[in-house]
Amino acid sequence: MQDPNEDTEWNDILRSKGILPAKEKEVTEDDIIDLVEKTVQAKLGNGEKAIEDRTLDELDELEDDEDDAVLEEYRRKRIAEIKALASRARFGDVKEISAIDYVSEVNKAGEGIWVVLHLYKQGIPLCALLNTYLAELSAKFPATKFLKSISTTCIPNYPDKNLPTMFIYYEGDMKQQLVGPVSFRGMGITVEELEWMLGQTGAIDSSITEDPKPKVKDVLFQSLQSQKDECNDW
């Protein structure tokens, strides 16, 4: 899988569309200087000699000590942040599983892990569409484990009328089921609608808080309202 942190034109396009998260801001020299100054000011507030009362030699010694201390502290914090980010964003794609993998991949996914499992079958257009959308969402929400499995491979004799099906798990416990084409609004569903639906279950931390499905306007009601307004104008 391509490295999402690489500076490539394709990654820039994915970031502009919100599929990949924005790159972390690079640490500049000004950021480090600001950290040094804040540390120095905090230290001077603890009863030590004021900076304006220090000699040049004392200032040089203070600068050397604070540079080393702050840089080491900053390095330690950045390592901790990177490790925490890596532990959360450890998925990023849609993994195919079989019945043998079900327990380890779903029921034993781990503490704090959301799992979205799509049961599908080849030849069903809506299943193919949802697999395309899940590929996008898995890259956008790498902290969530996205899985897919051919329905009868995962659950023997699972009826085709129930496809597509999505099972939503958290820490190995099923939280919600989306079963059948009606649950997914048919072939007209958009990736934003699916993101909103999964966000409502808690499986992903989506910024889409309102249903993005276009509202169907009642043409007859609008026509009657227009006629009423015209009558009132007389």
PDB file of C-alpha atoms in Angstrom:
ATOM      1  CA  MET A   1       0.000   0.000   0.000  1.00  0.00           C
ATOM      2  CA  GLN A   2       1.267   3.469  -0.878  1.00  0.00           C
ATOM      3  CA  ASP A   3       2.694   5.508   1.990  1.00  0.00           C
ATOM      4  CA  PRO A   4       0.054   8.199   2.820  1.00  0.00           C
ATOM      5  CA  ASN A   5       2.783  10.500   4.143  1.00  0.00           C
ATOM      6  CA  GLU A   6       4.696  10.666   0.856  1.00  0.00           C
ATOM      7  CA  ASP A   7       4.769  13.985  -0.983  1.00  0.00           C
ATOM      8  CA  THR A   8       3.154  12.777  -4.207  1.00  0.00           C
ATOM      9  CA  GLU A   9       0.612  14.400  -6.499  1.00  0.00           C
ATOM     10  CA  TRP A  10      -1.809  11.496  -5.875  1.00  0.00           C
ATOM     11  CA  ASN A  11      -1.574  11.896  -2.094  1.00  0.00           C
ATOM     12  CA  ASP A  12      -2.175  15.656  -2.487  1.00  0.00           C
ATOM     13  CA  ILE A  13      -5.362  14.887  -4.440  1.00  0.00           C
ATOM     14  CA  LEU A  14      -6.529  12.430  -1.743  1.00  0.00           C
ATOM     15  CA  ARG A  15      -5.834  15.012   0.978  1.00  0.00           C
ATOM     16  CA  SER A  16      -7.771  17.711  -0.911  1.00  0.00           C
ATOM     17  CA  LYS A  17     -10.784  15.386  -1.066  1.00  0.00           C
ATOM     18  CA  GLY A  18     -10.515  14.491   2.619  1.00  0.00           C
ATOM     19  CA  ILE A  19      -9.663  10.842   1.938  1.00  0.00           C
ATOM     20  CA  LEU A  20      -6.229  11.183   3.528  1.00  0.00           C
ATOM     21  CA  PRO A  21      -5.677  13.311   6.638  1.00  0.00           C
ATOM     22  CA  ALA A  22      -3.665  16.497   6.292  1.00  0.00           C
ATOM     23  CA  LYS A  23       0.067  16.095   6.785  1.00  0.00           C
ATOM     24  CA  GLU A  24       1.354  16.978  10.190  1.00  0.00           C
ATOM     25  CA  LYS A  25       2.918  20.411  10.366  1.00  0.00           C
ATOM     26  CA  GLU A  26       6.679  20.183  10.212  1.00  0.00           C
ATOM     27  CA  VAL A  27       8.554  21.446  13.252  1.00  0.00           C
ATOM     28  CA  THR A  28      10.315  24.691  12.424  1.00  0.00           C
ATOM     29  CA  GLU A  29      13.210  26.430  14.094  1.00  0.00           C
ATOM     30  CA  ASP A  30      10.766  29.076  15.348  1.00  0.00           C
ATOM     31  CA  ASP A  31       8.742  26.345  17.089  1.00  0.00           C
ATOM     32  CA  ILE A  32      11.842  25.126  18.919  1.00  0.00           C
ATOM     33  CA  ILE A  33      12.855  28.682  19.866  1.00  0.00           C
ATOM     34  CA  ASP A  34       9.366  29.294  21.212  1.00  0.00           C
ATOM     35  CA  LEU A  35       9.597  26.137  23.338  1.00  0.00           C
ATOM     36  CA  VAL A  36      12.973  27.230  24.666  1.00  0.00           C
ATOM     37  CA  GLU A  37      11.678  30.676  25.585  1.00  0.00           C
ATOM     38  CA  LYS A  38       8.605  29.249  27.347  1.00  0.00           C
ATOM     39  CA  THR A  39      10.752  26.826  29.332  1.00  0.00           C
ATOM     40  CA  VAL A  40      13.138  29.601  30.326  1.00  0.00           C
ATOM     41  CA  GLN A  41      10.291  31.865  31.427  1.00  0.00           C
ATOM     42  CA  ALA A  42       8.714  29.060  33.443  1.00  0.00           C
ATOM     43  CA  LYS A  43      12.011  28.370  35.163  1.00  0.00           C
ATOM     44  CA  LEU A  44      12.601  32.026  35.937  1.00  0.00           C
ATOM     45  CA  GLY A  45       9.230  32.121  37.637  1.00  0.00           C
ATOM     46  CA  ASN A  46      10.449  29.654  40.270  1.00  0.00           C
ATOM     47  CA  GLY A  47      12.517  32.137  42.263  1.00  0.00           C
ATOM     48  CA  GLU A  48      15.698  31.986  40.195  1.00  0.00           C
ATOM     49  CA  LYS A  49      17.687  35.076  39.255  1.00  0.00           C
ATOM     50  CA  ALA A  50      15.862  37.308  36.756  1.00  0.00           C
ATOM     51  CA  ILE A  51      17.257  37.222  33.234  1.00  0.00           C
ATOM     52  CA  GLU A  52      18.108  40.918  33.219  1.00  0.00           C
ATOM     53  CA  ASP A  53      20.265  40.421  36.344  1.00  0.00           C
ATOM     54  CA  ARG A  54      22.450  37.697  34.826  1.00  0.00           C
ATOM     55  CA  THR A  55      25.939  38.161  33.426  1.00  0.00           C
ATOM     56  CA  LEU A  56      26.834  37.239  29.849  1.00  0.00           C
ATOM     57  CA  ASP A  57      28.561  34.080  31.036  1.00  0.00           C
ATOM     58  CA  GLU A  58      25.489  33.101  33.070  1.00  0.00           C
ATOM     59  CA  LEU A  59      23.243  33.762  30.073  1.00  0.00           C
ATOM     60  CA  ASP A  60      25.464  31.600  27.817  1.00  0.00           C
ATOM     61  CA  GLU A  61      25.395  28.774  30.359  1.00  0.00           C
ATOM     62  CA  LEU A  62      21.633  29.055  30.746  1.00  0.00           C
ATOM     63  CA  GLU A  63      21.140  28.978  26.963  1.00  0.00           C
ATOM     64  CA  ASP A  64      23.260  25.848  26.548  1.00  0.00           C
ATOM     65  CA  ASP A  65      21.491  24.021  29.389  1.00  0.00           C
ATOM     66  CA  GLU A  66      18.001  24.983  28.251  1.00  0.00           C
ATOM     67  CA  ASP A  67      18.668  24.110  24.592  1.00  0.00           C
ATOM     68  CA  ASP A  68      19.737  20.588  25.508  1.00  0.00           C
ATOM     69  CA  ALA A  69      16.931  20.070  28.026  1.00  0.00           C
ATOM     70  CA  VAL A  70      14.168  21.428  25.817  1.00  0.00           C
ATOM     71  CA  LEU A  71      15.291  19.561  22.721  1.00  0.00           C
ATOM     72  CA  GLU A  72      15.449  16.306  24.661  1.00  0.00           C
ATOM     73  CA  GLU A  73      12.005  16.922  26.173  1.00  0.00           C
ATOM     74  CA  TYR A  74      10.586  17.820  22.770  1.00  0.00           C
ATOM     75  CA  ARG A  75      12.098  14.707  21.223  1.00  0.00           C
ATOM     76  CA  ARG A  76      10.620  12.527  23.968  1.00  0.00           C
ATOM     77  CA  LYS A  77       7.142  14.028  23.496  1.00  0.00           C
ATOM     78  CA  ARG A  78       7.263  13.677  19.705  1.00  0.00           C
ATOM     79  CA  ILE A  79       8.266  10.022  19.970  1.00  0.00           C
ATOM     80  CA  ALA A  80       5.331   9.414  22.331  1.00  0.00           C
ATOM     81  CA  GLU A  81       2.934  11.230  19.980  1.00  0.00           C
ATOM     82  CA  ILE A  82       4.147   9.304  16.933  1.00  0.00           C
ATOM     83  CA  LYS A  83       3.805   5.981  18.739  1.00  0.00           C
ATOM     84  CA  ALA A  84       0.295   6.853  19.920  1.00  0.00           C
ATOM     85  CA  LEU A  85      -0.719   7.895  16.408  1.00  0.00           C
ATOM     86  CA  ALA A  86       0.742   4.727  14.903  1.00  0.00           C
ATOM     87  CA  SER A  87      -1.098   2.544  17.413  1.00  0.00           C
ATOM     88  CA  ARG A  88      -4.426   4.165  16.503  1.00  0.00           C
ATOM     89  CA  ALA A  89      -3.923   4.367  12.745  1.00  0.00           C
ATOM     90  CA  ARG A  90      -2.862   0.792  12.175  1.00  0.00           C
ATOM     91  CA  PHE A  91      -5.361  -0.348   9.548  1.00  0.00           C
ATOM     92  CA  GLY A  92      -6.120   1.838   6.514  1.00  0.00           C
ATOM     93  CA  ASP A  93      -7.475  -0.730   4.034  1.00  0.00           C
ATOM     94  CA  VAL A  94     -10.218  -3.345   3.651  1.00  0.00           C
ATOM     95  CA  LYS A  95      -9.060  -6.835   4.536  1.00  0.00           C
ATOM     96  CA  GLU A  96     -10.675  -9.952   3.067  1.00  0.00           C
ATOM     97  CA  ILE A  97     -11.409 -12.670   5.632  1.00  0.00           C
ATOM     98  CA  SER A  98     -12.973 -16.142   5.735  1.00  0.00           C
ATOM     99  CA  ALA A  99     -14.884 -18.015   8.430  1.00  0.00           C
ATOM    100  CA  ILE A 100     -11.581 -19.237   9.895  1.00  0.00           C
ATOM    101  CA  ASP A 101     -10.492 -15.631  10.513  1.00  0.00           C
ATOM    102  CA  TYR A 102     -13.777 -14.477  12.035  1.00  0.00           C
ATOM    103  CA  VAL A 103     -12.942 -14.994  15.706  1.00  0.00           C
ATOM    104  CA  SER A 104      -9.430 -13.522  15.567  1.00  0.00           C
ATOM    105  CA  GLU A 105     -10.286 -10.584  13.285  1.00  0.00           C
ATOM    106  CA  VAL A 106     -13.704  -9.675  14.708  1.00  0.00           C
ATOM    107  CA  ASN A 107     -14.418 -11.133  18.149  1.00  0.00           C
ATOM    108  CA  LYS A 108     -10.829 -10.671  19.310  1.00  0.00           C
ATOM    109  CA  ALA A 109     -10.098  -7.413  17.497  1.00  0.00           C
ATOM    110  CA  GLY A 110      -8.818  -5.820  20.690  1.00  0.00           C
ATOM    111  CA  GLU A 111      -9.535  -3.116  23.227  1.00  0.00           C
ATOM    112  CA  GLY A 112     -10.939   0.109  21.813  1.00  0.00           C
ATOM    113  CA  ILE A 113     -11.238  -1.286  18.255  1.00  0.00           C
ATOM    114  CA  TRP A 114     -14.263  -0.748  16.048  1.00  0.00           C
ATOM    115  CA  VAL A 115     -14.817  -3.282  13.266  1.00  0.00           C
ATOM    116  CA  VAL A 116     -16.941  -2.845  10.139  1.00  0.00           C
ATOM    117  CA  LEU A 117     -17.552  -6.192   8.410  1.00  0.00           C
ATOM    118  CA  HIS A 118     -19.169  -6.208   4.959  1.00  0.00           C
ATOM    119  CA  LEU A 119     -20.767  -9.454   3.795  1.00  0.00           C
ATOM    120  CA  TYR A 120     -21.047  -9.375   0.014  1.00  0.00           C
ATOM    121  CA  LYS A 121     -21.236 -11.546  -3.082  1.00  0.00           C
ATOM    122  CA  GLN A 122     -19.750 -10.970  -6.501  1.00  0.00           C
ATOM    123  CA  GLY A 123     -22.265 -10.069  -9.195  1.00  0.00           C
ATOM    124  CA  ILE A 124     -24.392  -7.885  -6.905  1.00  0.00           C
ATOM    125  CA  PRO A 125     -23.869  -4.253  -8.044  1.00  0.00           C
ATOM    126  CA  LEU A 126     -24.684  -2.643  -4.684  1.00  0.00           C
ATOM    127  CA  CYS A 127     -22.143  -4.878  -2.941  1.00  0.00           C
ATOM    128  CA  ALA A 128     -19.488  -3.819  -5.469  1.00  0.00           C
ATOM    129  CA  LEU A 129     -20.373  -0.154  -4.959  1.00  0.00           C
ATOM    130  CA  LEU A 130     -20.128  -0.430  -1.174  1.00  0.00           C
ATOM    131  CA  ASN A 131     -16.757  -2.178  -1.421  1.00  0.00           C
ATOM    132  CA  THR A 132     -15.500   0.797  -3.445  1.00  0.00           C
ATOM    133  CA  TYR A 133     -16.777   3.226  -0.807  1.00  0.00           C
ATOM    134  CA  LEU A 134     -15.300   1.178   2.045  1.00  0.00           C
ATOM    135  CA  ALA A 135     -11.891   1.324   0.384  1.00  0.00           C
ATOM    136  CA  GLU A 136     -12.112   5.141   0.516  1.00  0.00           C
ATOM    137  CA  LEU A 137     -13.389   5.230   4.095  1.00  0.00           C
ATOM    138  CA  SER A 138     -10.777   2.772   5.368  1.00  0.00           C
ATOM    139  CA  ALA A 139      -8.013   5.114   4.179  1.00  0.00           C
ATOM    140  CA  LYS A 140      -9.806   8.107   5.699  1.00  0.00           C
ATOM    141  CA  PHE A 141     -10.429   6.393   9.062  1.00  0.00           C
ATOM    142  CA  PRO A 142      -7.415   4.100   9.651  1.00  0.00           C
ATOM    143  CA  ALA A 143      -8.243   3.631  13.343  1.00  0.00           C
ATOM    144  CA  THR A 144     -11.256   1.498  12.353  1.00  0.00           C
ATOM    145  CA  LYS A 145     -10.783  -2.053  11.104  1.00  0.00           C
ATOM    146  CA  PHE A 146     -12.650  -2.568   7.826  1.00  0.00           C
ATOM    147  CA  LEU A 147     -13.239  -6.155   6.743  1.00  0.00           C
ATOM    148  CA  LYS A 148     -15.115  -7.864   3.921  1.00  0.00           C
ATOM    149  CA  SER A 149     -16.065 -11.450   3.295  1.00  0.00           C
ATOM    150  CA  ILE A 150     -18.051 -13.350   0.680  1.00  0.00           C
ATOM    151  CA  SER A 151     -21.291 -14.048   2.531  1.00  0.00           C
ATOM    152  CA  THR A 152     -21.479 -17.824   2.110  1.00  0.00           C
ATOM    153  CA  THR A 153     -17.761 -18.192   2.797  1.00  0.00           C
ATOM    154  CA  CYS A 154     -18.174 -16.448   6.129  1.00  0.00           C
ATOM    155  CA  ILE A 155     -21.653 -17.740   7.035  1.00  0.00           C
ATOM    156  CA  PRO A 156     -22.789 -20.913   5.193  1.00  0.00           C
ATOM    157  CA  ASN A 157     -26.194 -20.624   3.455  1.00  0.00           C
ATOM    158  CA  TYR A 158     -26.453 -16.879   4.163  1.00  0.00           C
ATOM    159  CA  PRO A 159     -29.359 -15.698   1.924  1.00  0.00           C
ATOM    160  CA  ASP A 160     -28.580 -13.395  -0.978  1.00  0.00           C
ATOM    161  CA  LYS A 161     -31.711 -11.337  -0.220  1.00  0.00           C
ATOM    162  CA  ASN A 162     -29.930 -10.026   2.879  1.00  0.00           C
ATOM    163  CA  LEU A 163     -27.022  -8.624   0.867  1.00  0.00           C
ATOM    164  CA  PRO A 164     -25.343  -6.288   1.292  1.00  0.00           C
ATOM    165  CA  THR A 165     -24.951  -6.761   5.045  1.00  0.00           C
ATOM    166  CA  MET A 166     -22.708  -4.863   7.433  1.00  0.00           C
ATOM    167  CA  PHE A 167     -22.007  -5.897  11.007  1.00  0.00           C
ATOM    168  CA  ILE A 168     -20.624  -3.224  13.332  1.00  0.00           C
ATOM    169  CA  TYR A 169     -18.562  -4.463  16.283  1.00  0.00           C
ATOM    170  CA  TYR A 170     -16.828  -2.729  19.179  1.00  0.00           C
ATOM    171  CA  GLU A 171     -14.316  -4.626  21.297  1.00  0.00           C
ATOM    172  CA  GLY A 172     -15.716  -7.897  19.924  1.00  0.00           C
ATOM    173  CA  ASP A 173     -19.375  -7.156  20.660  1.00  0.00           C
ATOM    174  CA  MET A 174     -21.877  -6.541  17.872  1.00  0.00           C
ATOM    175  CA  LYS A 175     -23.372  -3.061  18.156  1.00  0.00           C
ATOM    176  CA  GLN A 176     -25.458  -2.774  14.989  1.00  0.00           C
ATOM    177  CA  GLN A 177     -26.505  -4.561  11.807  1.00  0.00           C
ATOM    178  CA  LEU A 178     -27.330  -3.073   8.416  1.00  0.00           C
ATOM    179  CA  VAL A 179     -29.091  -5.767   6.387  1.00  0.00           C
ATOM    180  CA  GLY A 180     -30.357  -5.711   2.820  1.00  0.00           C
ATOM    181  CA  PRO A 181     -30.428  -3.140   0.023  1.00  0.00           C
ATOM    182  CA  VAL A 182     -33.103  -1.008   1.681  1.00  0.00           C
ATOM    183  CA  SER A 183     -30.810  -0.367   4.648  1.00  0.00           C
ATOM    184  CA  PHE A 184     -28.272   1.109   2.205  1.00  0.00           C
ATOM    185  CA  ARG A 185     -30.798   3.141   0.166  1.00  0.00           C
ATOM    186  CA  GLY A 186     -30.074   1.243  -3.046  1.00  0.00           C
ATOM    187  CA  MET A 187     -27.671   2.151  -5.834  1.00  0.00           C
ATOM    188  CA  GLY A 188     -28.243   5.873  -5.301  1.00  0.00           C
ATOM    189  CA  ILE A 189     -26.269   5.893  -2.054  1.00  0.00           C
ATOM    190  CA  THR A 190     -23.199   8.160  -1.977  1.00  0.00           C
ATOM    191  CA  VAL A 191     -19.962   7.671  -0.074  1.00  0.00           C
ATOM    192  CA  GLU A 192     -20.925  10.651   2.117  1.00  0.00           C
ATOM    193  CA  GLU A 193     -24.200   8.946   3.054  1.00  0.00           C
ATOM    194  CA  LEU A 194     -22.388   5.726   3.957  1.00  0.00           C
ATOM    195  CA  GLU A 195     -19.857   7.701   6.018  1.00  0.00           C
ATOM    196  CA  TRP A 196     -22.738   9.399   7.859  1.00  0.00           C
ATOM    197  CA  MET A 197     -24.462   6.056   8.485  1.00  0.00           C
ATOM    198  CA  LEU A 198     -21.296   4.496   9.914  1.00  0.00           C
ATOM    199  CA  GLY A 199     -20.640   7.632  11.929  1.00  0.00           C
ATOM    200  CA  GLN A 200     -24.071   7.269  13.536  1.00  0.00           C
ATOM    201  CA  THR A 201     -23.083   3.818  14.789  1.00  0.00           C
ATOM    202  CA  GLY A 202     -19.898   5.169  16.395  1.00  0.00           C
ATOM    203  CA  ALA A 203     -17.629   3.073  14.195  1.00  0.00           C
ATOM    204  CA  ILE A 204     -15.914   6.131  12.709  1.00  0.00           C
ATOM    205  CA  ASP A 205     -15.382   9.677  13.923  1.00  0.00           C
ATOM    206  CA  SER A 206     -17.049  11.416  11.003  1.00  0.00           C
ATOM    207  CA  SER A 207     -17.440  15.182  10.698  1.00  0.00           C
ATOM    208  CA  ILE A 208     -20.708  14.621   8.788  1.00  0.00           C
ATOM    209  CA  THR A 209     -23.335  15.145  11.489  1.00  0.00           C
ATOM    210  CA  GLU A 210     -26.445  15.508   9.314  1.00  0.00           C
ATOM    211  CA  ASP A 211     -27.860  13.091   6.761  1.00  0.00           C
ATOM    212  CA  PRO A 212     -26.426  14.264   3.404  1.00  0.00           C
ATOM    213  CA  LYS A 213     -29.175  12.567   1.396  1.00  0.00           C
ATOM    214  CA  PRO A 214     -30.982  15.170  -0.739  1.00  0.00           C
ATOM    215  CA  LYS A 215     -34.420  15.907   0.639  1.00  0.00           C
ATOM    216  CA  VAL A 216     -37.250  14.931  -1.711  1.00  0.00           C
ATOM    217  CA  LYS A 217     -39.522  17.938  -2.152  1.00  0.00           C
ATOM    218  CA  ASP A 218     -43.272  17.493  -2.316  1.00  0.00           C
ATOM    219  CA  VAL A 219     -44.049  18.997  -5.739  1.00  0.00           C
ATOM    220  CA  LEU A 220     -47.816  18.813  -5.210  1.00  0.00           C
ATOM    221  CA  PHE A 221     -47.584  20.641  -1.878  1.00  0.00           C
ATOM    222  CA  GLN A 222     -45.397  23.337  -3.412  1.00  0.00           C
ATOM    223  CA  SER A 223     -47.881  23.787  -6.277  1.00  0.00           C
ATOM    224  CA  LEU A 224     -50.821  24.149  -3.875  1.00  0.00           C
ATOM    225  CA  GLN A 225     -48.848  26.567  -1.702  1.00  0.00           C
ATOM    226  CA  SER A 226     -47.992  28.650  -4.772  1.00  0.00           C
ATOM    227  CA  GLN A 227     -51.669  28.801  -5.804  1.00  0.00           C
ATOM    228  CA  LYS A 228     -52.628  29.841  -2.265  1.00  0.00           C
ATOM    229  CA  ASP A 229     -50.052  32.619  -2.295  1.00  0.00           C
ATOM    230  CA  GLU A 230     -51.393  33.850  -5.642  1.00  0.00           C
ATOM    231  CA  CYS A 231     -54.956  33.922  -4.271  1.00  0.00           C
ATOM    232  CA  ASN A 232     -53.819  35.924  -1.260  1.00  0.00           C
ATOM    233  CA  ASP A 233     -52.307  38.509  -3.587  1.00  0.00           C
ATOM    234  CA  TRP A 234     -55.689  39.252  -5.138  1.00  0.00           C
TER     235      TRP A 234
END
